[in-house]
mmCIF file of C-alpha atoms in Angstrom:
data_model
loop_
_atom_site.group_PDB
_atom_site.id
_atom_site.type_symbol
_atom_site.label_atom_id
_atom_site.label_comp_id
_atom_site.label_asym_id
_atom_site.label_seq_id
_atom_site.Cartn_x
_atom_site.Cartn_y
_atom_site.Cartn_z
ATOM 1 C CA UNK A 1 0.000 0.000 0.000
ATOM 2 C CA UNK A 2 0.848 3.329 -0.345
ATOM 3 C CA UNK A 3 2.502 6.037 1.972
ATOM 4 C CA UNK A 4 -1.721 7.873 1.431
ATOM 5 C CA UNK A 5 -3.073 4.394 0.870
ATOM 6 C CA UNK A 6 -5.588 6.231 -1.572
ATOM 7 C CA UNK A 7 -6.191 3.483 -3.615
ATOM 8 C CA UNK A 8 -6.961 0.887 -1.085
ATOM 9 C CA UNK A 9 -9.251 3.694 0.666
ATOM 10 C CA UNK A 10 -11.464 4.076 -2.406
ATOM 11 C CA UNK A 11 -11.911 0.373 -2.950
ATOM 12 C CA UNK A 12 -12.804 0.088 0.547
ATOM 13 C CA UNK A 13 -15.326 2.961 0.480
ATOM 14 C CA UNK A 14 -16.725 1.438 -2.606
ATOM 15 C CA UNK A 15 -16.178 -2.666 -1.737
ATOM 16 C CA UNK A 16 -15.342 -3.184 -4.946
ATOM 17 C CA UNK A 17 -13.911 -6.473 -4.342
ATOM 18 C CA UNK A 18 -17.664 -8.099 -4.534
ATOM 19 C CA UNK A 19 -17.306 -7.232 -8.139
ATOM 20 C CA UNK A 20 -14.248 -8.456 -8.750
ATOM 21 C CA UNK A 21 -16.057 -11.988 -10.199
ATOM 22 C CA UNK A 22 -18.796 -10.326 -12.493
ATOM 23 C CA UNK A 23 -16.638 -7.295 -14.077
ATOM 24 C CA UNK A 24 -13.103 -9.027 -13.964
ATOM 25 C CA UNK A 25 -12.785 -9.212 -17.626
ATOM 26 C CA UNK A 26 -14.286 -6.249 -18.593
ATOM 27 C CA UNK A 27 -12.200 -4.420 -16.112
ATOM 28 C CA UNK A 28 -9.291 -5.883 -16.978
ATOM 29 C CA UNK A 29 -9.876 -5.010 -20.732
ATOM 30 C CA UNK A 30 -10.549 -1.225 -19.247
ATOM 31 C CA UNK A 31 -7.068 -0.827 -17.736
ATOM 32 C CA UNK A 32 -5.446 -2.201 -20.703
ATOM 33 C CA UNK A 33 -6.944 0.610 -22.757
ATOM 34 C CA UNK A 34 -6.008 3.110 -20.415
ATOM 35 C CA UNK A 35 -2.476 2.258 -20.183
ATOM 36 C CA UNK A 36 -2.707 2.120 -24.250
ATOM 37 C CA UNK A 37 -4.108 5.812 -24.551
ATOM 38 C CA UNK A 38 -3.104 7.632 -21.568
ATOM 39 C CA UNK A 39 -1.531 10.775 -22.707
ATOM 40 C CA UNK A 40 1.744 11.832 -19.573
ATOM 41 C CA UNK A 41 0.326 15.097 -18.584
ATOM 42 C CA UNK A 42 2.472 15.296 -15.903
ATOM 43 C CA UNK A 43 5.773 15.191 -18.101
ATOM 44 C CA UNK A 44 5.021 18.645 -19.267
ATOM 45 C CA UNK A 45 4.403 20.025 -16.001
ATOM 46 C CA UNK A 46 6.733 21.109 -13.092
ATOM 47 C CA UNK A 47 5.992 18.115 -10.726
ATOM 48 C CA UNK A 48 8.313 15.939 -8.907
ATOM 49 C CA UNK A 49 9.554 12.868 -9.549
ATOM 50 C CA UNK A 50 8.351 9.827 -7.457
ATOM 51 C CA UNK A 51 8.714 6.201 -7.372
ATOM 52 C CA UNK A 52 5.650 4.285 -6.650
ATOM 53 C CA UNK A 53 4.319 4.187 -2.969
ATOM 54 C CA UNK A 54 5.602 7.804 -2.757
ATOM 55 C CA UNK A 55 4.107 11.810 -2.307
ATOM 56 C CA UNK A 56 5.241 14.692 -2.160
ATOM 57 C CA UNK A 57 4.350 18.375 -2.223
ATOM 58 C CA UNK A 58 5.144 21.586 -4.195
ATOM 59 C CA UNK A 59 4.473 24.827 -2.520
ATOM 60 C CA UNK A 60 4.102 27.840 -4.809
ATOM 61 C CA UNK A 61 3.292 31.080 -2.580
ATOM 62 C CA UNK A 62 0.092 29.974 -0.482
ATOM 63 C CA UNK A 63 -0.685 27.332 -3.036
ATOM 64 C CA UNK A 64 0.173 23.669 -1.726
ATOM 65 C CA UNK A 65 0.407 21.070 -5.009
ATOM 66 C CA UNK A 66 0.224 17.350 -3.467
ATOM 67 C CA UNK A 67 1.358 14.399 -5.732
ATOM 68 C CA UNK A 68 0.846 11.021 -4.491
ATOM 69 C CA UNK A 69 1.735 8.018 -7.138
ATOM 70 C CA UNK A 70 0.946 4.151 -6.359
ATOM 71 C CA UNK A 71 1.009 0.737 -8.249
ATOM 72 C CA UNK A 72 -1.566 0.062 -10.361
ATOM 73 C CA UNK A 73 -1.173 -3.516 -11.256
ATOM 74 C CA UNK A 74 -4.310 -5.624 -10.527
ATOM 75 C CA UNK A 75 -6.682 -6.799 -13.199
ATOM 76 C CA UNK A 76 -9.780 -5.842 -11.326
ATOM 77 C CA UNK A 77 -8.728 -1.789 -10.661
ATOM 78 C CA UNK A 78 -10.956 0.157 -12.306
ATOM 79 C CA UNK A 79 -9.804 3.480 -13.336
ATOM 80 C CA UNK A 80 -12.662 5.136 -14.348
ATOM 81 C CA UNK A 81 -14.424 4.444 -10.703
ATOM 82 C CA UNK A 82 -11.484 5.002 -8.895
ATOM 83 C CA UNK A 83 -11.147 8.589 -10.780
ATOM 84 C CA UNK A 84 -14.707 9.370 -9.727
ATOM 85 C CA UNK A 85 -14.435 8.411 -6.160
ATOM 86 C CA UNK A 86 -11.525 10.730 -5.521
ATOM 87 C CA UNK A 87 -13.399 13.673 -7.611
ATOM 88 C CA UNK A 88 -15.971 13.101 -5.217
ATOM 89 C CA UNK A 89 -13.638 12.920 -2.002
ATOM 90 C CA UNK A 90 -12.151 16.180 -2.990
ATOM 91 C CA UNK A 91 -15.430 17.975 -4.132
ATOM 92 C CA UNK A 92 -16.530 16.544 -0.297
ATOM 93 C CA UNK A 93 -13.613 18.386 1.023
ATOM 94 C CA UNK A 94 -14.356 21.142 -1.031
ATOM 95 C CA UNK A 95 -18.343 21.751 0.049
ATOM 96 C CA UNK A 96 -17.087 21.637 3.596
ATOM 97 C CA UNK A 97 -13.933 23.719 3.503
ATOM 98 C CA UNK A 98 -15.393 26.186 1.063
ATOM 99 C CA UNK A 99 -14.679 27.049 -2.588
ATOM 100 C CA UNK A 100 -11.520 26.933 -4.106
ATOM 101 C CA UNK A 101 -10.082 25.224 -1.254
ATOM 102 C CA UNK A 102 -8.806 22.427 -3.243
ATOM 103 C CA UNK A 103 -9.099 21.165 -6.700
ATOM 104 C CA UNK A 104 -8.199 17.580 -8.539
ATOM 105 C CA UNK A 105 -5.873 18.526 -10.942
ATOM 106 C CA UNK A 106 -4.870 15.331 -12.271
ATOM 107 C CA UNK A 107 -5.493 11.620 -12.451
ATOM 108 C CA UNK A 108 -3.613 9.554 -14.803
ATOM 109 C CA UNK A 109 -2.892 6.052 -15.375
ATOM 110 C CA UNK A 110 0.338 4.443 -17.187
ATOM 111 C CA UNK A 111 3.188 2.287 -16.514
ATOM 112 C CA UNK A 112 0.818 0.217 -13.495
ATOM 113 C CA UNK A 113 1.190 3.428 -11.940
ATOM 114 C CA UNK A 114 -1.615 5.888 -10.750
ATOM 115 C CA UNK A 115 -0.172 9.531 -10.384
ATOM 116 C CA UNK A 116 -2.792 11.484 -8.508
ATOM 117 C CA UNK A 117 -2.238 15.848 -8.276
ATOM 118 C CA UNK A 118 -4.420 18.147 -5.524
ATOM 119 C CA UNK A 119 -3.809 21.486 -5.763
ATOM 120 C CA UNK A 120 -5.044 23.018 -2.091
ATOM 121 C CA UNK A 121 -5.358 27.011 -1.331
ATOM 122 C CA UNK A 122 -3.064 26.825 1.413
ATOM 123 C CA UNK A 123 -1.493 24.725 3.795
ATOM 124 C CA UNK A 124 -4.408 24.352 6.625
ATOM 125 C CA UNK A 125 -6.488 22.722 3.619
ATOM 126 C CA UNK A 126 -3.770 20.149 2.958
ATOM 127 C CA UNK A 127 -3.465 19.599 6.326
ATOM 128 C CA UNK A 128 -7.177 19.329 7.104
ATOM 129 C CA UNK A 129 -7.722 17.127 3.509
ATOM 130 C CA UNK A 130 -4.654 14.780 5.085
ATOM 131 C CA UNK A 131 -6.242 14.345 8.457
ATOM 132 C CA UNK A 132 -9.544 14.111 7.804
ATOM 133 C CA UNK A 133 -9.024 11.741 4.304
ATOM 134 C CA UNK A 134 -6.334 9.818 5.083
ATOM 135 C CA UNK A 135 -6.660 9.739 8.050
ATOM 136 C CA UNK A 136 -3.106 8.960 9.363
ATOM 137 C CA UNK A 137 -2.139 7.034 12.274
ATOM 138 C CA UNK A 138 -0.936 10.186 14.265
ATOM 139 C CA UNK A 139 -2.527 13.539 13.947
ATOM 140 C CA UNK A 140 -0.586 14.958 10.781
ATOM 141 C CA UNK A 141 1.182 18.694 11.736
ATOM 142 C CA UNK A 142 2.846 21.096 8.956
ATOM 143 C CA UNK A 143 4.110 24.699 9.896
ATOM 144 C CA UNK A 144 5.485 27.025 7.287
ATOM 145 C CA UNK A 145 6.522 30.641 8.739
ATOM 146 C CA UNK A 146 8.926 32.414 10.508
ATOM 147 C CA UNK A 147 11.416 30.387 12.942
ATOM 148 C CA UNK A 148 10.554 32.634 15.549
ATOM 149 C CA UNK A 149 6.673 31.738 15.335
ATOM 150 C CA UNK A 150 6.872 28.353 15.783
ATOM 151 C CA UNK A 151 4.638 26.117 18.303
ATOM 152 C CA UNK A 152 7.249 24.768 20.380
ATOM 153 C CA UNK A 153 4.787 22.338 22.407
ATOM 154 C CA UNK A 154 3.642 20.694 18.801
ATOM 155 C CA UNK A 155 6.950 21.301 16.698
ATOM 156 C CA UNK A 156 9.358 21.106 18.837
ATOM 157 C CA UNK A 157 13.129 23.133 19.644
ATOM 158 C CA UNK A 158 14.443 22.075 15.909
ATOM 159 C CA UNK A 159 17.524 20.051 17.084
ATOM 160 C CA UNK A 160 19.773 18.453 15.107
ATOM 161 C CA UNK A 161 20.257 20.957 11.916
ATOM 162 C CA UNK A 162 22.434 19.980 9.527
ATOM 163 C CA UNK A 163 23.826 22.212 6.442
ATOM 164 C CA UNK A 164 21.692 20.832 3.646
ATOM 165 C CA UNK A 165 25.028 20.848 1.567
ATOM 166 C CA UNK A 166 25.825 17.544 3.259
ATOM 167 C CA UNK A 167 22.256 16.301 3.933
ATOM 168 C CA UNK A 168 22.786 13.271 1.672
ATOM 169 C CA UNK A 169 22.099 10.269 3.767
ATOM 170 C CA UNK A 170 19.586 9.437 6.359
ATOM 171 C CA UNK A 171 22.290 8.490 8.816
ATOM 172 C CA UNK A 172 26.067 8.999 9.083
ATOM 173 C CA UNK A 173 28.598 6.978 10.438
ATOM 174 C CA UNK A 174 30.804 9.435 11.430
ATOM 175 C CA UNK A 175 30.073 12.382 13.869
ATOM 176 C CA UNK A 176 28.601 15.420 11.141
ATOM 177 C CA UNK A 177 31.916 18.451 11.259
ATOM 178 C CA UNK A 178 31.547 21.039 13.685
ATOM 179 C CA UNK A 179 30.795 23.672 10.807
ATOM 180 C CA UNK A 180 27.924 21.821 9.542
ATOM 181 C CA UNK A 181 26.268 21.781 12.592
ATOM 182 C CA UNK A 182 23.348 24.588 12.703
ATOM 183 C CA UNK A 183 22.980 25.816 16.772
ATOM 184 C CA UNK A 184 20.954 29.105 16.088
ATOM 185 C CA UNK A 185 18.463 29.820 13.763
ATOM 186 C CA UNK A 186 17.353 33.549 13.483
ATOM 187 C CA UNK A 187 13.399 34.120 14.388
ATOM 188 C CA UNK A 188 13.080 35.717 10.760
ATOM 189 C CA UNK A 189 14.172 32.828 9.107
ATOM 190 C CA UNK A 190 11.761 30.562 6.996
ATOM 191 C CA UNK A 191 11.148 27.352 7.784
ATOM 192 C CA UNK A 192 8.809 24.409 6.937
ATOM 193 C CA UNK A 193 8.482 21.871 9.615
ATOM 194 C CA UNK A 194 5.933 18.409 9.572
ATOM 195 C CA UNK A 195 5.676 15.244 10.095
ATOM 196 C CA UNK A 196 4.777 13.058 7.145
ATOM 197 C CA UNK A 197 6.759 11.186 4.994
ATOM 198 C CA UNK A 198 6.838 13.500 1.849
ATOM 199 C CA UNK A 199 9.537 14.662 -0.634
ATOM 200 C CA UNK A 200 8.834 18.377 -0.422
ATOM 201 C CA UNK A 201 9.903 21.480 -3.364
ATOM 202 C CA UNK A 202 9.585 24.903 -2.816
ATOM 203 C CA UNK A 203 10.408 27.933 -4.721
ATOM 204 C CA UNK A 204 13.364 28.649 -1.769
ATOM 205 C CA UNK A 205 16.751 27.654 -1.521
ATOM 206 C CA UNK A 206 17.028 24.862 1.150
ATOM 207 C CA UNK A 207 19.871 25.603 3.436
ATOM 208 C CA UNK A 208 19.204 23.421 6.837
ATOM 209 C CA UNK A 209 17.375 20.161 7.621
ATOM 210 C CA UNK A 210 17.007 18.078 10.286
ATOM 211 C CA UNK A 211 19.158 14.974 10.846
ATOM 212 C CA UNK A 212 17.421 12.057 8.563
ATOM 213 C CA UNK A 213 16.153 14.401 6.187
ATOM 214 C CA UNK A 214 18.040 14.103 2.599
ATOM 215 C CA UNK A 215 18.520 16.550 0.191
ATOM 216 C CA UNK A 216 18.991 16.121 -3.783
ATOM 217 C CA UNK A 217 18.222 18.529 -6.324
ATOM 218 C CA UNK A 218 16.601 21.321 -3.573
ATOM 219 C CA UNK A 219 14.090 18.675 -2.718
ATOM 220 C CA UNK A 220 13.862 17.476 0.879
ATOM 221 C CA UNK A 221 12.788 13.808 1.444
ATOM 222 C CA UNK A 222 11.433 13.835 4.947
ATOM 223 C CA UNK A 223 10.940 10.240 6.742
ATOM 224 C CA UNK A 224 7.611 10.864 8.949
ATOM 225 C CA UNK A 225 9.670 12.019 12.318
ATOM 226 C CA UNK A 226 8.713 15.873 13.189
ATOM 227 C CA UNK A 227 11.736 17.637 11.115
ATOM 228 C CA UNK A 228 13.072 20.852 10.374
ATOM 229 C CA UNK A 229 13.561 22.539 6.434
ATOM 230 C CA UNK A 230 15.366 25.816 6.281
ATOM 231 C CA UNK A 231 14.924 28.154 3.812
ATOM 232 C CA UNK A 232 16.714 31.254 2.496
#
């Protein structure tokens, strides 16, 4: 499954398994096609790159764009109902959270993978769509701001910053040099702290992440602990 699980979640919503027997071929035949025709929107389009069982996010002002990508490799998936449950999960979200808070911006098909794009308003909606749609197993928490605004009792004192220069592995053997150890942070600095397993693009330079987080490319791959992103 999934780091959102958003496939298995719409089957289960729908119990599509008790079809599996009647529509098997037919749905099989369906997928095929899609695979066939499916034109890669996302290939002209300034998204990241994920490997199946991945998400991430691309924040662009207030704007939050979330990608999540899974395997799409059984017989009996259904594309077509699978797109229309997750229109109708987001227009949900949308007639409680109010218009324009979030829009389905793509759902594609190819390669047995399913590439899924939400773009939210801001970063309370993606946080609310996570918490109350997913549903994680721990309450989901993102910040973005100033340093000096943080919630200390829900994000925590930021230990462990690293120079993003030599953020390149979730765990070093040797003790990280003296000079790429960050101690102070100013309280105008930006940062971006959660707790989700997400590789995460903004239009900032990344400069300091916590320990575990790993850096390629000015994209931070976070691992689900509460961490730190620094931004210039």
């Amino acid at each position: 499954m999934g780091v959102s699980g958003l496939i298995y979640r719409i089957m289960e919503k729908r119990n599509i398994m008790k079809l599996i027997k009647r529509c098997l071929v037919f749905m099989a035949i369906c997928v095929c096609t899609v695979l066939a025709c499916s034109c890669n929107k996302s290939k002209d389009k300034d998204y990241i790159d994920l490997n199946n069982g991945e998400s991430g996010i691309t924040i662009k002002g207030k704007k939050v764009i979330y990608q999540i990508k899974e395997e799409f490799n059984k017989d009996y998936y259904d594309k077509d109902d699978i797109e229309k449950q997750v229109e109708d999960e987001v227009d949900e979200f949308v007639k409680a959270k109010g218009k324009d808070s979030a829009e389905l911006e793509e759902f594609e098909v190819e390669d047995n993978s399913c590439h899924v794009v939400i773009e939210f308003a801001g970063m309370d909606k993606f946080c609310e769509y996570v918490n109350e749609c997913e549903k994680p197993i721990e309450d989901f928490h993102i910040f973005k701001g100033k340093y000096g605004n943080i919630d200390r009792e829900i994000f925590g004192e930021g230990e462990n910053l690293i120079d993003a220069k030599i953020a390149t592995k979730t765990e070093f053997e040797d003790d990280v040099p003296v000079n790429s150890k960050i101690t102070a942070v100013d309280s105008d600095t930006k940062v971006l702290v959660l707790n989700k397993a997400l590789k995460v693009k903004t239009e900032d330079d990344i400069k300091a992440v916590s320990m575990g987080v790993v850096v390629k490319d000015n994209i931070a791959a976070t691992n689900g602990d509460m961490c730190y992103i620094v931004y210039k």
